[in-house]
CSV table of C-alpha atoms in Angstrom, one decimal:
chain,number,residue,atom,x,y,z
A,290,MET,CA,-23.9,83.7,-22.9
A,291,THR,CA,-27.0,81.6,-22.7
A,292,LEU,CA,-26.8,79.2,-19.7
A,293,LEU,CA,-28.9,76.4,-18.4
A,294,PRO,CA,-31.7,77.4,-15.9
A,295,GLY,CA,-30.3,78.2,-12.5
A,296,VAL,CA,-26.7,78.5,-13.7
A,297,ARG,CA,-25.1,81.9,-13.3
A,298,SER,CA,-21.9,83.4,-14.9
A,299,ALA,CA,-19.6,85.7,-12.9
A,300,THR,CA,-16.1,87.1,-12.7
A,301,VAL,CA,-14.1,88.0,-9.6
A,302,ASP,CA,-10.8,89.6,-9.0
A,303,THR,CA,-8.7,87.4,-6.7
A,304,ASP,CA,-5.3,88.2,-5.3
A,305,ARG,CA,-3.7,86.2,-8.1
A,306,LEU,CA,-5.8,86.8,-11.3
A,307,ARG,CA,-9.3,87.6,-12.5
A,308,MET,CA,-11.3,84.4,-12.7
A,309,HIS,CA,-14.5,83.6,-14.5
A,310,TYR,CA,-16.7,80.9,-13.1
A,311,LEU,CA,-20.2,79.4,-13.3
A,312,GLU,CA,-22.3,79.0,-10.2
A,313,ALA,CA,-25.5,77.4,-9.1
A,314,GLY,CA,-27.3,76.6,-5.9
A,315,THR,CA,-26.6,77.2,-2.2
A,316,GLY,CA,-25.2,75.0,0.6
A,317,PRO,CA,-21.8,73.4,1.1
A,318,THR,CA,-19.2,74.2,-1.6
A,319,LEU,CA,-18.7,71.8,-4.4
A,320,VAL,CA,-16.1,72.7,-7.1
A,321,LEU,CA,-16.0,71.1,-10.5
A,322,LEU,CA,-12.6,71.6,-12.1
A,323,HIS,CA,-12.1,71.0,-15.8
A,324,GLY,CA,-9.1,69.5,-17.5
A,325,ASN,CA,-6.7,70.5,-20.3
A,326,LEU,CA,-8.3,72.1,-23.4
A,327,SER,CA,-11.7,72.6,-21.7
A,328,THR,CA,-13.5,75.1,-19.4
A,329,GLY,CA,-16.1,75.2,-16.7
A,330,ARG,CA,-18.9,74.8,-19.2
A,331,PHE,CA,-17.9,71.1,-19.7
A,332,HIS,CA,-19.5,70.7,-16.3
A,333,GLU,CA,-22.5,73.0,-16.8
A,334,HIS,CA,-25.0,70.2,-17.6
A,335,LEU,CA,-24.3,68.7,-14.1
A,336,MET,CA,-24.9,71.9,-12.1
A,337,PRO,CA,-28.7,72.2,-12.0
A,338,ALA,CA,-29.1,68.7,-10.4
A,339,LEU,CA,-26.3,69.3,-7.9
A,340,ALA,CA,-27.6,72.8,-7.0
A,341,ALA,CA,-30.3,71.2,-5.0
A,342,ARG,CA,-27.8,70.3,-2.3
A,343,PHE,CA,-24.6,72.4,-2.9
A,344,ARG,CA,-23.3,75.7,-3.9
A,345,VAL,CA,-21.6,74.5,-7.1
A,346,LEU,CA,-18.8,76.4,-8.8
A,347,ALA,CA,-17.2,75.5,-12.2
A,348,PRO,CA,-14.3,78.0,-12.8
A,349,ASP,CA,-12.3,78.5,-15.9
A,350,MET,CA,-8.8,77.7,-14.8
A,351,ARG,CA,-5.6,79.6,-15.7
A,352,GLY,CA,-5.0,79.4,-19.4
A,353,PHE,CA,-8.6,78.6,-20.4
A,354,GLY,CA,-12.0,80.1,-21.0
A,355,ASP,CA,-12.8,83.6,-19.9
A,356,THR,CA,-10.3,83.7,-17.0
A,357,GLU,CA,-7.5,86.3,-17.3
A,358,PRO,CA,-4.9,84.8,-19.6
A,359,LYS,CA,-1.8,84.6,-17.3
A,360,ALA,CA,1.2,82.4,-17.8
A,361,LEU,CA,1.4,79.0,-16.0
A,362,ASP,CA,4.6,78.1,-14.1
A,363,ALA,CA,5.0,74.5,-15.0
A,364,THR,CA,7.8,73.9,-12.5
A,365,ARG,CA,5.1,73.9,-9.8
A,366,GLY,CA,3.2,71.2,-11.5
A,367,LEU,CA,-0.5,72.1,-11.0
A,368,GLY,CA,0.4,74.3,-8.1
A,369,ASP,CA,-0.7,77.5,-9.9
A,370,TRP,CA,-4.2,75.9,-10.4
A,371,ALA,CA,-4.4,74.9,-6.8
A,372,ASP,CA,-3.4,78.3,-5.6
A,373,ASP,CA,-5.8,80.0,-8.0
A,374,LEU,CA,-8.6,77.9,-6.7
A,375,HIS,CA,-7.8,78.8,-3.1
A,376,ALA,CA,-7.7,82.5,-4.1
A,377,LEU,CA,-11.1,82.1,-5.8
A,378,LEU,CA,-12.7,80.6,-2.7
A,379,GLY,CA,-11.1,83.3,-0.6
A,380,ALA,CA,-12.5,86.1,-2.8
A,381,LEU,CA,-15.9,84.5,-2.5
A,382,ASP,CA,-15.7,84.3,1.3
A,383,LEU,CA,-16.0,80.5,1.2
A,384,SER,CA,-13.9,79.3,4.0
A,385,GLU,CA,-15.3,75.8,4.8
A,386,PRO,CA,-13.5,72.8,3.3
A,387,PRO,CA,-14.8,72.3,-0.2
A,388,HIS,CA,-15.8,69.1,-2.0
A,389,LEU,CA,-13.5,69.0,-5.1
A,390,VAL,CA,-14.0,67.2,-8.4
A,391,GLY,CA,-11.0,67.1,-10.7
A,392,TRP,CA,-11.3,66.0,-14.3
A,393,SER,CA,-8.1,64.8,-16.1
A,394,THR,CA,-5.4,67.5,-15.5
A,395,ALA,CA,-7.4,68.8,-12.6
A,396,GLY,CA,-7.0,65.5,-10.7
A,397,ALA,CA,-3.4,66.7,-10.0
A,398,ALA,CA,-4.7,70.1,-9.1
A,399,ILE,CA,-7.2,68.9,-6.4
A,400,ALA,CA,-4.5,66.5,-5.0
A,401,THR,CA,-2.1,69.5,-4.8
A,402,TYR,CA,-4.8,71.6,-3.1
A,403,ALA,CA,-5.5,68.9,-0.5
A,404,ARG,CA,-1.9,68.7,0.5
A,405,GLN,CA,-2.1,72.4,1.5
A,406,TRP,CA,-5.7,73.0,2.7
A,407,PRO,CA,-8.5,71.0,4.2
A,408,VAL,CA,-11.0,69.4,1.8
A,409,ALA,CA,-14.3,67.7,2.5
A,410,SER,CA,-13.8,65.1,-0.2
A,411,LEU,CA,-11.9,64.4,-3.5
A,412,THR,CA,-13.4,63.0,-6.7
A,413,PHE,CA,-10.9,62.0,-9.3
A,414,LEU,CA,-12.6,61.9,-12.8
A,415,ASP,CA,-10.3,60.2,-15.3
A,416,PRO,CA,-7.3,62.0,-13.6
A,417,VAL,CA,-3.8,62.3,-14.9
A,418,SER,CA,-1.6,59.6,-13.4
A,419,PRO,CA,-0.1,60.3,-10.0
A,420,TYR,CA,3.3,60.3,-11.8
A,421,GLY,CA,2.4,62.7,-14.5
A,422,TYR,CA,2.0,62.1,-18.2
A,423,GLY,CA,4.6,60.3,-20.3
A,424,GLY,CA,7.9,58.6,-20.1
A,425,VAL,CA,7.8,56.8,-16.8
A,426,PHE,CA,7.9,53.2,-15.7
A,427,ALA,CA,5.1,51.7,-13.5
A,428,ASP,CA,6.7,52.9,-10.3
A,429,GLY,CA,7.1,56.5,-11.6
A,430,THR,CA,10.8,56.2,-12.4
A,431,PRO,CA,11.6,58.2,-15.5
A,432,ALA,CA,12.7,56.5,-18.7
A,433,HIS,CA,15.3,59.2,-19.1
A,434,ALA,CA,16.8,61.6,-16.5
A,435,ASP,CA,15.6,64.6,-18.4
A,436,TYR,CA,12.0,63.2,-18.7
A,437,ALA,CA,12.3,63.1,-22.5
A,438,GLY,CA,9.0,62.4,-24.3
A,439,SER,CA,6.9,64.5,-21.9
A,440,GLY,CA,5.9,68.2,-21.8
A,441,GLY,CA,5.2,70.8,-24.4
A,442,GLY,CA,7.3,69.4,-27.2
A,443,GLY,CA,5.0,66.5,-27.5
A,444,ALA,CA,2.0,68.5,-28.8
A,445,ASN,CA,1.0,68.3,-32.4
A,446,PRO,CA,1.6,71.8,-33.9
A,447,GLU,CA,-1.5,71.4,-36.2
A,448,VAL,CA,-3.7,71.3,-33.1
A,449,VAL,CA,-2.2,74.6,-31.9
A,450,ALA,CA,-2.6,76.1,-35.4
A,451,ARG,CA,-6.2,75.0,-35.7
A,452,ILE,CA,-7.0,76.6,-32.3
A,453,ASP,CA,-5.2,79.8,-33.2
A,454,ALA,CA,-7.2,79.9,-36.5
A,455,GLY,CA,-10.5,79.5,-34.6
A,456,ASP,CA,-11.3,76.4,-36.7
A,457,THR,CA,-14.7,75.1,-35.8
A,458,SER,CA,-14.8,72.4,-38.5
A,459,ALA,CA,-14.2,68.6,-38.4
A,460,ASP,CA,-12.0,68.8,-41.5
A,461,SER,CA,-9.0,67.3,-39.8
A,462,PRO,CA,-8.4,64.9,-36.9
A,463,PHE,CA,-6.6,67.8,-35.2
A,464,THR,CA,-9.5,70.3,-35.0
A,465,VAL,CA,-11.1,70.8,-31.7
A,466,ARG,CA,-14.4,69.3,-32.9
A,467,SER,CA,-12.7,66.2,-34.2
A,468,MET,CA,-10.7,65.7,-31.0
A,469,LEU,CA,-13.9,66.1,-28.8
A,470,ARG,CA,-15.5,63.3,-30.8
A,471,ALA,CA,-12.4,61.0,-31.0
A,472,LEU,CA,-10.8,61.5,-27.6
A,473,TYR,CA,-13.1,63.1,-25.1
A,474,TRP,CA,-16.2,60.8,-25.4
A,475,SER,CA,-17.0,57.3,-26.3
A,476,PRO,CA,-17.1,56.8,-30.1
A,477,SER,CA,-20.7,55.7,-29.8
A,478,PHE,CA,-21.7,58.9,-28.1
A,479,THR,CA,-22.9,62.0,-29.9
A,480,LEU,CA,-23.4,65.4,-28.3
A,481,PRO,CA,-26.4,67.5,-29.3
A,482,ALA,CA,-25.2,69.8,-32.1
A,483,GLU,CA,-25.9,73.0,-30.1
A,484,ARG,CA,-24.0,71.7,-27.1
A,485,GLU,CA,-21.0,70.6,-29.2
A,486,ASP,CA,-20.9,74.0,-30.8
A,487,ILE,CA,-20.7,75.6,-27.3
A,488,LEU,CA,-17.9,73.3,-26.1
A,489,VAL,CA,-15.9,73.8,-29.3
A,490,ALA,CA,-16.2,77.6,-28.9
A,491,GLU,CA,-15.0,77.2,-25.3
A,492,VAL,CA,-11.9,75.3,-26.2
A,493,LEU,CA,-11.1,77.9,-28.9
A,494,LYS,CA,-10.6,80.4,-26.0
A,495,THR,CA,-7.5,78.6,-24.9
A,496,LEU,CA,-4.3,80.6,-24.3
A,497,THR,CA,-1.8,79.1,-26.8
A,498,GLY,CA,1.9,79.4,-26.9
A,499,PRO,CA,4.8,78.9,-24.5
A,500,ASP,CA,2.8,80.3,-21.5
A,501,GLY,CA,-0.3,78.3,-22.1
A,502,TYR,CA,-1.0,75.4,-24.4
A,503,PRO,CA,1.2,73.5,-25.1
A,504,GLY,CA,4.0,75.4,-23.3
A,505,ASP,CA,7.7,75.6,-24.2
A,506,ALA,CA,10.1,72.7,-24.8
A,507,THR,CA,13.8,71.8,-24.9
A,508,SER,CA,15.6,69.4,-27.2
A,509,SER,CA,17.0,66.2,-25.8
A,510,PRO,CA,19.7,63.7,-26.8
A,511,ASN,CA,17.3,61.0,-25.6
A,512,TRP,CA,14.5,59.4,-27.6
A,513,PRO,CA,12.2,60.9,-28.9
A,514,GLY,CA,14.3,64.1,-28.9
A,515,VAL,CA,12.2,66.5,-26.8
A,516,ALA,CA,12.1,67.2,-23.1
A,517,PRO,CA,9.9,69.5,-21.0
A,518,GLY,CA,10.3,73.2,-20.7
A,519,THR,CA,9.3,75.3,-17.7
A,520,ARG,CA,6.0,77.0,-18.8
A,521,GLY,CA,2.6,76.0,-19.9
A,522,ILE,CA,0.1,73.3,-19.3
A,523,LEU,CA,1.7,70.2,-20.9
A,524,ASN,CA,5.0,70.9,-19.0
A,525,ALA,CA,3.0,71.1,-15.8
A,526,LEU,CA,1.7,67.6,-16.6
A,527,SER,CA,5.2,66.2,-17.2
A,528,PRO,CA,6.4,63.7,-14.6
A,529,LYS,CA,9.3,66.1,-14.0
A,530,TYR,CA,6.9,68.4,-12.2
A,531,CYS,CA,3.6,66.6,-11.8
A,532,HIS,CA,3.3,64.0,-9.0
A,533,TRP,CA,0.6,63.4,-6.5
A,534,ALA,CA,1.4,59.9,-5.3
A,535,ASP,CA,2.2,61.4,-2.0
A,536,ILE,CA,-1.5,61.9,-1.4
A,537,VAL,CA,-1.2,58.6,0.6
A,538,ASP,CA,0.5,60.7,3.3
A,539,LEU,CA,-2.5,63.0,3.9
A,540,ASP,CA,-3.6,63.2,7.5
A,541,PRO,CA,-6.5,63.4,8.0
A,542,LYS,CA,-7.5,61.6,4.8
A,543,PRO,CA,-10.6,62.9,3.1
A,544,PRO,CA,-12.9,60.3,1.4
A,545,ILE,CA,-12.0,59.7,-2.3
A,546,LEU,CA,-14.1,58.7,-5.3
A,547,TRP,CA,-12.3,57.6,-8.4
A,548,THR,CA,-14.4,57.3,-11.6
A,549,HIS,CA,-13.0,56.3,-15.0
A,550,GLY,CA,-14.2,55.4,-18.4
A,551,THR,CA,-13.0,51.9,-19.5
A,552,ALA,CA,-12.6,53.2,-23.1
A,553,ASP,CA,-10.6,56.3,-22.1
A,554,LEU,CA,-7.9,56.9,-24.8
A,555,VAL,CA,-6.3,59.8,-23.0
A,556,VAL,CA,-5.6,58.4,-19.6
A,557,SER,CA,-5.0,54.7,-20.3
A,558,ASP,CA,-2.5,51.9,-19.9
A,559,ALA,CA,-2.1,52.1,-23.6
A,560,SER,CA,-2.9,55.6,-24.6
A,561,PRO,CA,-2.3,56.5,-28.3
A,562,LEU,CA,-1.0,59.9,-27.1
A,563,ASP,CA,1.8,58.2,-25.1
A,564,PHE,CA,5.2,58.2,-26.9
A,565,GLY,CA,5.8,54.7,-25.5
A,566,VAL,CA,2.7,53.5,-27.4
A,567,LEU,CA,3.5,55.5,-30.5
A,568,GLY,CA,7.1,54.2,-30.6
A,569,ALA,CA,6.0,50.6,-30.2
A,570,GLY,CA,3.5,51.0,-33.0
A,571,GLY,CA,6.1,52.5,-35.4
A,572,VAL,CA,4.4,55.9,-35.5
A,573,VAL,CA,7.5,57.5,-34.0
A,574,PRO,CA,10.7,55.9,-35.4
A,575,ASP,CA,13.7,54.6,-33.6
A,576,TRP,CA,11.9,53.5,-30.5
A,577,PRO,CA,14.5,52.1,-28.0
A,578,GLY,CA,12.2,49.3,-26.8
A,579,ALA,CA,9.9,48.7,-23.8
A,580,ASP,CA,12.9,48.0,-21.5
A,581,VAL,CA,14.1,51.6,-22.1
A,582,TYR,CA,10.9,53.5,-22.9
A,583,PRO,CA,7.7,51.5,-22.1
A,584,ALA,CA,4.1,52.5,-22.4
A,585,GLN,CA,3.0,54.2,-19.2
A,586,PRO,CA,0.4,52.1,-17.3
A,587,MET,CA,-1.6,55.2,-16.2
A,588,VAL,CA,-4.7,53.5,-14.9
A,589,THR,CA,-2.7,50.9,-13.1
A,590,GLN,CA,-0.7,53.7,-11.5
A,591,ILE,CA,-3.9,55.4,-10.3
A,592,ARG,CA,-5.3,52.2,-8.9
A,593,THR,CA,-2.1,51.3,-7.1
A,594,VAL,CA,-1.8,54.7,-5.4
A,595,LEU,CA,-5.4,54.8,-4.3
A,596,GLN,CA,-5.2,51.2,-3.0
A,597,GLU,CA,-2.2,52.3,-0.9
A,598,TYR,CA,-4.3,55.3,0.3
A,599,ALA,CA,-7.0,52.9,1.4
A,600,ALA,CA,-4.4,50.6,3.0
A,601,ARG,CA,-3.3,53.5,5.1
A,602,GLY,CA,-6.8,54.1,6.4
A,603,GLY,CA,-8.4,56.3,3.8
A,604,SER,CA,-11.9,55.7,2.3
A,605,VAL,CA,-11.7,55.0,-1.4
A,606,ARG,CA,-14.6,54.2,-3.8
A,607,MET,CA,-13.7,53.2,-7.4
A,608,GLU,CA,-16.3,53.1,-10.2
A,609,MET,CA,-15.4,52.1,-13.8
A,610,PHE,CA,-17.8,53.2,-16.5
A,611,GLU,CA,-18.0,50.5,-19.1
A,612,GLY,CA,-17.5,51.9,-22.6
A,613,SER,CA,-17.1,55.5,-21.5
A,614,GLY,CA,-14.3,57.6,-22.9
A,615,HIS,CA,-12.3,60.3,-21.2
A,616,GLY,CA,-15.4,62.1,-20.0
A,617,PRO,CA,-18.0,59.7,-18.4
A,618,HIS,CA,-19.6,62.8,-16.8
A,619,VAL,CA,-20.7,63.6,-20.3
A,620,ASP,CA,-21.1,60.4,-22.3
A,621,ALA,CA,-22.6,58.6,-19.2
A,622,ALA,CA,-23.9,61.7,-17.5
A,623,ASP,CA,-26.9,60.3,-15.6
A,624,ALA,CA,-25.0,57.3,-14.3
A,625,TRP,CA,-22.0,59.3,-13.4
A,626,LEU,CA,-24.0,62.0,-11.6
A,627,ALA,CA,-25.9,59.3,-9.7
A,628,VAL,CA,-22.5,57.9,-8.4
A,629,LEU,CA,-21.3,61.3,-7.4
A,630,GLN,CA,-24.6,62.2,-5.6
A,631,ASP,CA,-24.4,58.9,-3.7
A,632,PHE,CA,-20.8,59.5,-2.7
A,633,LEU,CA,-21.3,63.0,-1.5
A,634,PRO,CA,-22.8,63.4,2.0
A,635,SER,CA,-26.5,64.1,2.2
């Protein structure tokens, strides 16, 4: 594994699982947590600059990368990820409250962590909604009691098949390379070819199946016919199990930075991955209508919860990155890094 200068690769046995992580620098602990279908290497390019002030860690979370492939209990939401992170910090003898950055799925993980252990700060990077992903109204109320339309059953089976086949091509919209280009970054952004190859290879390490991506599923009498199971990452993101709106109750309240790309197609008020949007567009037939199954206003939900956090005495900084996609830390890396550096204490 060829890494950027100053970045090291290591593996440690914790009391929960064997975890692989990247590390750089010395000083206060700063942890960069990746999201779904990614690994710690999606943060590697940020680490040399941050290493001047922090001991930076970018672990591969359960189900991804070179960390031991163990099943994820979706009924705990992102509780397994939060506990795994705490076990990692313990194994490395890092006891001071860490600064946590959570991208996408990991937004729920860092919020879950902060409900259990002290943190120095929280940075939400295009996080999953505080009410999970799919099938809820603006206030988090589920469209159906069984949370139909969320969880592992919503994954495209061709995506899983292409990962299992180790497909590095862009021959289909459902290959890893095509999804990186279409969903992760701004359409106007192009990764250097060597870097894109590295990130494609990282995603292809994903643990697939009922214990990993996408997870298991159950049938439902409610539209669109599938409901969440109990295992794997997409079920952990279902509103049935994933909810971090209660972050407003934290006491004390760590400072929060929320950064988001305005052209994010994954976490959006009109995401093309949301069954409410797919139904309204006729892509999934027999949509019951917006009064029964609306598009989930994910960004609005994030903003509302963080505004309440501020109203209750917390410090919140919000930064929108115009034209950026789901990963402004990549497609607007310099600008995003400057915001993070300014937010973190000197």
